[in-house]
Amino acid sequence: MKTRKMNRIALTALLALLGAACLFPFFWMLRSSLMGNAEIYNYPPVFWPKTMRFGNYPSALTLFPFGRYFLNTMMITVPSVFGILLTSTMAAYALARIDFPFKRAMFTLVIASMLMPGTVTIIPIFKAWVAVGIPGGFIPLIFPAFLGGGAFNIFLSRQFLMGIPKDLDEAARMDGAGHVRILVQVLLPLLKPVLISVGLFAFILYWNDLLGPLIYISRNEQNTIAQGLANFRGGFGTDYKAIMAASCMAVAPAVAIYFAGQKYFIEGIVLSGLKS
Amino acid sequence: MKSSRKIVVAVLMIGAILGMASAQKVEITYMQWYNNTESEGQEIQATMDRFNASQGKIHVTPILVPRDGYETKVNTMAAAGQLPDTTMLSEAMAIEFAANDLLADVSSMYPKDAMPMKSLTFTYNGKPVAYSSGDVFLVLYYNKKLFDAAKLPYPPNSAEKAWTWKQFVEVAKKLTKDRNGKTADQAGFDAKNIVQYGADFNRLWWMWPIVTYSNGGGLMSPDGKNLLIDRPESVEAMQMLADLYLKDKVAPSVSDKNAMPSIDLMLLSGKVAMQTSGHWEMGVALKNSLKDGLQYGVGVLPKMKKAVTYNTGAPYGIFKSTKHLGEAMEFMRWYTSEKQQWGNITGGIIMPSNLKYYKDDAAMKEWADMPPRPPFAEFKPIIQYALNNAIQVPWYYFNGYQGLSDVLESGIDNVWNGKTTAKDYITQIMPQLQKYFDAHKAK
Amino acid sequence: MTRAMSRNARAAYLFLTPAILGLVLYTLLPIAGIVGMSLTEWNGLVAPAFIGLGNFRELFTQDMFFFTSVVATLKFALFTVAVGTVYAFFVAILLNQRIYGRGIFRSIFFLPFIVPSIGAVIVWAWMYESNFGVFNFLLQTIGLDKVKWLGEEATATPALGLMTVWGFGNFIVIYLAGLQGIPRTYLEAVEIDGGNAWHKFRHVTLPLLSPVILFNVLTGVVSNLQVFVPAMAITKGSPNGSTLYMVYYIFRTGFQNNRFGYSAAISLVFFAFIALVTATIFLSSRKWMFYEGQ
């Protein structure tokens, strides 16, 4: 019994060590965001500011209007996450629960679409948007989320659905339920964990997107958080204390979302089992 | 009776159309990249608002793009036929746009007395295609306190008194300190633990080749017809530059691109005592550290054989695809005028593009005699240096400087890090450079 | 085909409509566009000129960057996937033990995944900075010499790789989920047979987790072959092309050097290359994959 406890302490200590290393960049971000310029650049480095300069945050806000960026980012992210959840679940349902011709081929095609880097298709897609008369704004950024939601998400949801006994569908079908009712009334409540996982992955994807907004957003007042952060990096040197304060602000909402959903998050992946 | 009624109706209709036309402003777009911050974007917006309010027939909408993303954005727009009407171009792309006949002829845009000086003219096949609306050039910045502490004279501020490379290195050695306080010219100096570097000569791709010109060689001839980088003088200059770090131990290693702090902080925190960069740094970076006690000075670049610096400036252009050339010109003329750029000029970012602002001391003092620039007496020789000793960065006349530089830079870190010599490297890369150059040079 | 079957098929394709539209609009048509572009010399500024297979010929015979770029990309993907797999697997196993504060640790290791990549790039670049960065300070503290992390061919890719592996929180979670799905009875069976922790790992954990490993390795390889942001935001391909990763090279060729036709050609070759690597991993997996119920 005693060795068990010792083991537990040793393992925890090992994890704590790794965890500290993992947190170090966060620490460095936070510590730099509270320093004066001269202090940040001290060498040997100073590990914690002598006086904490919380004023860096308000002054960073004049360069990085977080509220506006946040709203813009949300206006893109929220509908996109919804679209991804909706259409990836639909696709996953078909691939996991229905037998139909060319199912394998469809599945392979969907997965293969993951292989093409997005940077490559910027120009043809942009030209298409120009052709339909919407060369910019939020719509071109949100629209693709309603088109299946990406191979990775479809795959994750499909795996999760495969783990749910098919008897449930059969029983519902006996009661006269169609596919939509089976999906919405029977399966959806069980899908909560994987929906949260997919939602979180999707959220982070959109939260961090850089190239999309660069191409499609042309008005300063529509800038997103990731863009605002990238804008700090001018051609000639960088104002680190401001950029660190801005980075801390940019990370915060994502962290909050994570903690809100974390209880279900791992479960969503556990139950999907990721078996083929 | 009938016909007169018709006439009345016709007159009324024409009147209505004319009235509508005058109420409807011509819409044009203006795209600009900006360097750092949101506030810069807001200033540009404020200037646009001023323009839109100042007259009744043109309305300009700005498209603001961060510097890093400009090429991506403008090329995407070009590929889709969505170019803006007017733009501040990226320097390296101006000639390419001109070569593809995308730029409108702007030679008639300025009245004679408002023409930018010759050195600010982008030329393709001998014809002017775009103008910079401000003048910037390379200088040597230094931290005065570090010179005072070492009891060393400040770097010279006029071309006539420019340090030789040897003098520059000697002073830099005295300002390079290890963690025990020993300087690079003393015995027992610990080169592995340097805490303060004497001098950093900026090795940004378009900046460093100035040393090759200074040594009597060059990157290419100013008519854009001959590649000069394999001349012995050019290769020697490259090696001398590399040796600042390798042999003289006075410069930091050519560091992780983009990881270095801005120049004011490099100087303020005593990381380096001297650093070369562009004139704009005063208005963009150096002014930020004045309140923290930074006392900086501006000197001329050290010379190898002759005192020379690069001049440049962001070019402005009107795309041929515009449907409103006249209005676009009117706006560009307004926007690039010294009057509208006055904040950038007095703020130490750019110098005026028109020679009348240099005609005598009074004219110069009007824009130069205030912080963040040094006191006028100190700065006047620097202005002369910019006017008399500057040559154009090759992007003023060479079509594809960025691509040429991609080839030249492809293995250059080996030179800066001492894994190979400048001579071996240039010999090795020359066939590819020559091939690229020949495919792109002026005809 | 029975009636029910065709009704099912109709339903399935209805459910799949958005995904199929996405496939057509965002993958197949753009790829068709790229195939078209790849046969032209096009600077994006004026009309393209058809040159047949000229771009491909140039790519394989004259391009001074292509080979460098392939090597750099492979090195990066190999490094991140190898180190990342070991790291994520190891941490997941630790997290799956009886430890104190498991929930907190789980969050700590996941956290880097949600940092905006541009934010991560900024802080890591500064920590790596060779003259004044904190990593070199730590090295000097333990008596070692400074390393030019991002300034040296040998270290640039591992350094960027380490930064990327740091963000592998999602992989940790996926492994952890896999570990938690292993029935206790299997492990107990090994114990009853007198097996130790190694036996449990070797004969239960590893085989049962092989599908998860395959998933992570596949998605890891695919996404890290497509690495872009670190090269774009920090190194710009330097030193000496050692971080000139493929997608960045494609990007640079098109958007910065205005050779869109040529960059389309590189994209296609690269796409084929990724498909080949993926297929190889997938096929080889039959040798080491363990399927339950087989």
PDB file of C-alpha atoms in Angstrom, chain C residues 26-164:
ATOM      1  CA  TYR C  26     -14.110  23.394 -52.070  1.00  0.00           C
ATOM      2  CA  THR C  27     -12.026  20.456 -53.224  1.00  0.00           C
ATOM      3  CA  LEU C  28     -12.821  19.040 -56.641  1.00  0.00           C
ATOM      4  CA  LEU C  29     -13.499  22.246 -58.552  1.00  0.00           C
ATOM      5  CA  PRO C  30     -10.552  24.124 -57.049  1.00  0.00           C
ATOM      6  CA  ILE C  31      -8.327  21.164 -57.841  1.00  0.00           C
ATOM      7  CA  ALA C  32      -9.610  21.205 -61.389  1.00  0.00           C
ATOM      8  CA  GLY C  33      -8.784  24.906 -61.426  1.00  0.00           C
ATOM      9  CA  ILE C  34      -5.306  24.186 -60.144  1.00  0.00           C
ATOM     10  CA  VAL C  35      -4.755  21.522 -62.771  1.00  0.00           C
ATOM     11  CA  GLY C  36      -5.694  24.104 -65.365  1.00  0.00           C
ATOM     12  CA  MET C  37      -3.427  26.725 -63.793  1.00  0.00           C
ATOM     13  CA  SER C  38      -0.517  24.298 -63.623  1.00  0.00           C
ATOM     14  CA  LEU C  39      -0.418  24.067 -67.399  1.00  0.00           C
ATOM     15  CA  THR C  40       0.100  27.788 -67.770  1.00  0.00           C
ATOM     16  CA  GLU C  41       2.630  30.466 -67.107  1.00  0.00           C
ATOM     17  CA  TRP C  42       0.544  32.907 -65.129  1.00  0.00           C
ATOM     18  CA  ASN C  43       1.669  35.781 -62.955  1.00  0.00           C
ATOM     19  CA  GLY C  44      -1.822  36.497 -61.720  1.00  0.00           C
ATOM     20  CA  LEU C  45      -1.667  39.939 -63.278  1.00  0.00           C
ATOM     21  CA  VAL C  46      -2.330  39.329 -66.944  1.00  0.00           C
ATOM     22  CA  ALA C  47      -3.983  36.479 -68.832  1.00  0.00           C
ATOM     23  CA  PRO C  48      -2.292  33.090 -68.440  1.00  0.00           C
ATOM     24  CA  ALA C  49      -0.343  31.528 -71.306  1.00  0.00           C
ATOM     25  CA  PHE C  50      -0.668  27.822 -71.967  1.00  0.00           C
ATOM     26  CA  ILE C  51       2.681  26.070 -71.762  1.00  0.00           C
ATOM     27  CA  GLY C  52       1.696  22.419 -71.484  1.00  0.00           C
ATOM     28  CA  LEU C  53       3.846  20.494 -69.058  1.00  0.00           C
ATOM     29  CA  GLY C  54       6.565  23.129 -68.996  1.00  0.00           C
ATOM     30  CA  ASN C  55       6.083  23.862 -65.291  1.00  0.00           C
ATOM     31  CA  PHE C  56       6.467  20.221 -64.358  1.00  0.00           C
ATOM     32  CA  ARG C  57       9.545  19.896 -66.501  1.00  0.00           C
ATOM     33  CA  GLU C  58      11.076  22.914 -64.803  1.00  0.00           C
ATOM     34  CA  LEU C  59      10.101  21.592 -61.393  1.00  0.00           C
ATOM     35  CA  PHE C  60      11.941  18.318 -61.823  1.00  0.00           C
ATOM     36  CA  THR C  61      14.942  19.522 -63.761  1.00  0.00           C
ATOM     37  CA  GLN C  62      15.756  23.106 -62.865  1.00  0.00           C
ATOM     38  CA  ASP C  63      14.121  24.166 -59.630  1.00  0.00           C
ATOM     39  CA  MET C  64      16.794  25.014 -57.066  1.00  0.00           C
ATOM     40  CA  PHE C  65      14.352  25.086 -54.159  1.00  0.00           C
ATOM     41  CA  PHE C  66      12.105  22.117 -54.750  1.00  0.00           C
ATOM     42  CA  PHE C  67      14.332  19.372 -53.463  1.00  0.00           C
ATOM     43  CA  THR C  68      15.455  21.440 -50.471  1.00  0.00           C
ATOM     44  CA  SER C  69      11.838  22.090 -49.717  1.00  0.00           C
ATOM     45  CA  VAL C  70      10.811  18.446 -49.911  1.00  0.00           C
ATOM     46  CA  VAL C  71      13.614  17.480 -47.540  1.00  0.00           C
ATOM     47  CA  ALA C  72      12.766  20.274 -45.122  1.00  0.00           C
ATOM     48  CA  THR C  73       9.103  19.329 -45.101  1.00  0.00           C
ATOM     49  CA  LEU C  74       9.780  15.646 -44.584  1.00  0.00           C
ATOM     50  CA  LYS C  75      12.174  16.394 -41.746  1.00  0.00           C
ATOM     51  CA  PHE C  76       9.638  18.603 -40.071  1.00  0.00           C
ATOM     52  CA  ALA C  77       6.795  16.117 -40.393  1.00  0.00           C
ATOM     53  CA  LEU C  78       8.942  13.215 -39.269  1.00  0.00           C
ATOM     54  CA  PHE C  79      10.283  15.114 -36.307  1.00  0.00           C
ATOM     55  CA  THR C  80       6.946  16.408 -35.101  1.00  0.00           C
ATOM     56  CA  VAL C  81       5.096  13.153 -35.597  1.00  0.00           C
ATOM     57  CA  ALA C  82       7.812  10.995 -34.011  1.00  0.00           C
ATOM     58  CA  VAL C  83       8.530  13.262 -31.076  1.00  0.00           C
ATOM     59  CA  GLY C  84       4.903  14.268 -30.815  1.00  0.00           C
ATOM     60  CA  THR C  85       3.660  10.692 -30.734  1.00  0.00           C
ATOM     61  CA  VAL C  86       6.092   9.703 -28.010  1.00  0.00           C
ATOM     62  CA  TYR C  87       5.353  12.854 -26.037  1.00  0.00           C
ATOM     63  CA  ALA C  88       1.588  12.665 -26.363  1.00  0.00           C
ATOM     64  CA  PHE C  89       1.469   8.946 -25.679  1.00  0.00           C
ATOM     65  CA  PHE C  90       3.737   9.230 -22.674  1.00  0.00           C
ATOM     66  CA  VAL C  91       1.815  12.106 -21.151  1.00  0.00           C
ATOM     67  CA  ALA C  92      -1.474  10.351 -21.810  1.00  0.00           C
ATOM     68  CA  ILE C  93      -0.247   7.242 -20.034  1.00  0.00           C
ATOM     69  CA  LEU C  94       0.863   9.320 -17.064  1.00  0.00           C
ATOM     70  CA  LEU C  95      -2.476  11.102 -17.031  1.00  0.00           C
ATOM     71  CA  ASN C  96      -4.212   7.758 -17.015  1.00  0.00           C
ATOM     72  CA  GLN C  97      -2.445   6.667 -13.810  1.00  0.00           C
ATOM     73  CA  ARG C  98      -3.679   7.186 -10.315  1.00  0.00           C
ATOM     74  CA  ILE C  99      -2.276  10.631  -9.775  1.00  0.00           C
ATOM     75  CA  TYR C 100      -3.190  13.727  -7.832  1.00  0.00           C
ATOM     76  CA  GLY C 101      -4.959  16.559  -9.637  1.00  0.00           C
ATOM     77  CA  ARG C 102      -5.634  14.663 -12.824  1.00  0.00           C
ATOM     78  CA  GLY C 103      -8.218  17.159 -14.074  1.00  0.00           C
ATOM     79  CA  ILE C 104      -5.835  20.062 -13.668  1.00  0.00           C
ATOM     80  CA  PHE C 105      -2.996  18.268 -15.407  1.00  0.00           C
ATOM     81  CA  ARG C 106      -5.254  17.241 -18.236  1.00  0.00           C
ATOM     82  CA  SER C 107      -6.124  20.875 -18.802  1.00  0.00           C
ATOM     83  CA  ILE C 108      -2.511  22.012 -18.556  1.00  0.00           C
ATOM     84  CA  PHE C 109      -1.367  19.724 -21.320  1.00  0.00           C
ATOM     85  CA  PHE C 110      -4.320  20.524 -23.507  1.00  0.00           C
ATOM     86  CA  LEU C 111      -4.023  24.277 -23.114  1.00  0.00           C
ATOM     87  CA  PRO C 112      -1.262  24.901 -25.709  1.00  0.00           C
ATOM     88  CA  PHE C 113      -3.540  23.466 -28.372  1.00  0.00           C
ATOM     89  CA  ILE C 114      -5.928  26.366 -28.054  1.00  0.00           C
ATOM     90  CA  VAL C 115      -3.339  29.137 -28.230  1.00  0.00           C
ATOM     91  CA  PRO C 116      -3.676  31.053 -31.483  1.00  0.00           C
ATOM     92  CA  SER C 117      -0.792  29.875 -33.621  1.00  0.00           C
ATOM     93  CA  ILE C 118       0.319  33.424 -34.206  1.00  0.00           C
ATOM     94  CA  GLY C 119       0.502  33.993 -30.445  1.00  0.00           C
ATOM     95  CA  ALA C 120       2.525  30.822 -29.971  1.00  0.00           C
ATOM     96  CA  VAL C 121       4.868  31.830 -32.736  1.00  0.00           C
ATOM     97  CA  ILE C 122       5.498  35.202 -31.188  1.00  0.00           C
ATOM     98  CA  VAL C 123       6.381  33.950 -27.727  1.00  0.00           C
ATOM     99  CA  TRP C 124       8.415  30.985 -28.913  1.00  0.00           C
ATOM    100  CA  ALA C 125      10.423  33.006 -31.418  1.00  0.00           C
ATOM    101  CA  TRP C 126      11.389  35.327 -28.628  1.00  0.00           C
ATOM    102  CA  MET C 127      12.320  32.479 -26.297  1.00  0.00           C
ATOM    103  CA  TYR C 128      14.471  30.955 -29.043  1.00  0.00           C
ATOM    104  CA  GLU C 129      16.162  34.223 -29.935  1.00  0.00           C
ATOM    105  CA  SER C 130      19.826  33.329 -29.999  1.00  0.00           C
ATOM    106  CA  ASN C 131      21.439  36.390 -28.510  1.00  0.00           C
ATOM    107  CA  PHE C 132      19.019  37.321 -25.748  1.00  0.00           C
ATOM    108  CA  GLY C 133      16.425  34.562 -25.537  1.00  0.00           C
ATOM    109  CA  VAL C 134      15.568  32.702 -22.355  1.00  0.00           C
ATOM    110  CA  PHE C 135      16.405  29.236 -23.706  1.00  0.00           C
ATOM    111  CA  ASN C 136      20.003  30.234 -24.239  1.00  0.00           C
ATOM    112  CA  PHE C 137      20.050  31.748 -20.794  1.00  0.00           C
ATOM    113  CA  LEU C 138      18.941  28.402 -19.367  1.00  0.00           C
ATOM    114  CA  LEU C 139      21.637  26.646 -21.391  1.00  0.00           C
ATOM    115  CA  GLN C 140      24.275  29.031 -20.100  1.00  0.00           C
ATOM    116  CA  THR C 141      23.052  28.550 -16.564  1.00  0.00           C
ATOM    117  CA  ILE C 142      23.853  24.871 -16.769  1.00  0.00           C
ATOM    118  CA  GLY C 143      27.191  25.647 -18.343  1.00  0.00           C
ATOM    119  CA  LEU C 144      26.467  25.032 -21.998  1.00  0.00           C
ATOM    120  CA  ASP C 145      27.122  27.304 -24.955  1.00  0.00           C
ATOM    121  CA  LYS C 146      24.466  29.375 -26.654  1.00  0.00           C
ATOM    122  CA  VAL C 147      22.712  27.693 -29.543  1.00  0.00           C
ATOM    123  CA  LYS C 148      21.462  29.568 -32.595  1.00  0.00           C
ATOM    124  CA  TRP C 149      18.132  27.803 -32.408  1.00  0.00           C
ATOM    125  CA  LEU C 150      16.398  29.204 -35.448  1.00  0.00           C
ATOM    126  CA  GLY C 151      19.571  30.441 -37.075  1.00  0.00           C
ATOM    127  CA  GLU C 152      21.265  27.110 -37.702  1.00  0.00           C
ATOM    128  CA  GLU C 153      20.259  24.462 -40.206  1.00  0.00           C
ATOM    129  CA  ALA C 154      20.658  21.626 -37.745  1.00  0.00           C
ATOM    130  CA  THR C 155      18.432  23.147 -35.077  1.00  0.00           C
ATOM    131  CA  ALA C 156      15.858  25.238 -36.939  1.00  0.00           C
ATOM    132  CA  THR C 157      13.466  22.459 -37.843  1.00  0.00           C
ATOM    133  CA  PRO C 158      13.692  20.664 -34.490  1.00  0.00           C
ATOM    134  CA  ALA C 159      13.094  24.006 -32.755  1.00  0.00           C
ATOM    135  CA  LEU C 160      10.005  24.764 -34.809  1.00  0.00           C
ATOM    136  CA  GLY C 161       9.001  21.127 -34.388  1.00  0.00           C
ATOM    137  CA  LEU C 162       9.231  21.358 -30.616  1.00  0.00           C
ATOM    138  CA  MET C 163       7.037  24.414 -30.680  1.00  0.00           C
ATOM    139  CA  THR C 164       4.519  22.476 -32.753  1.00  0.00           C
TER     140      THR C 164
END
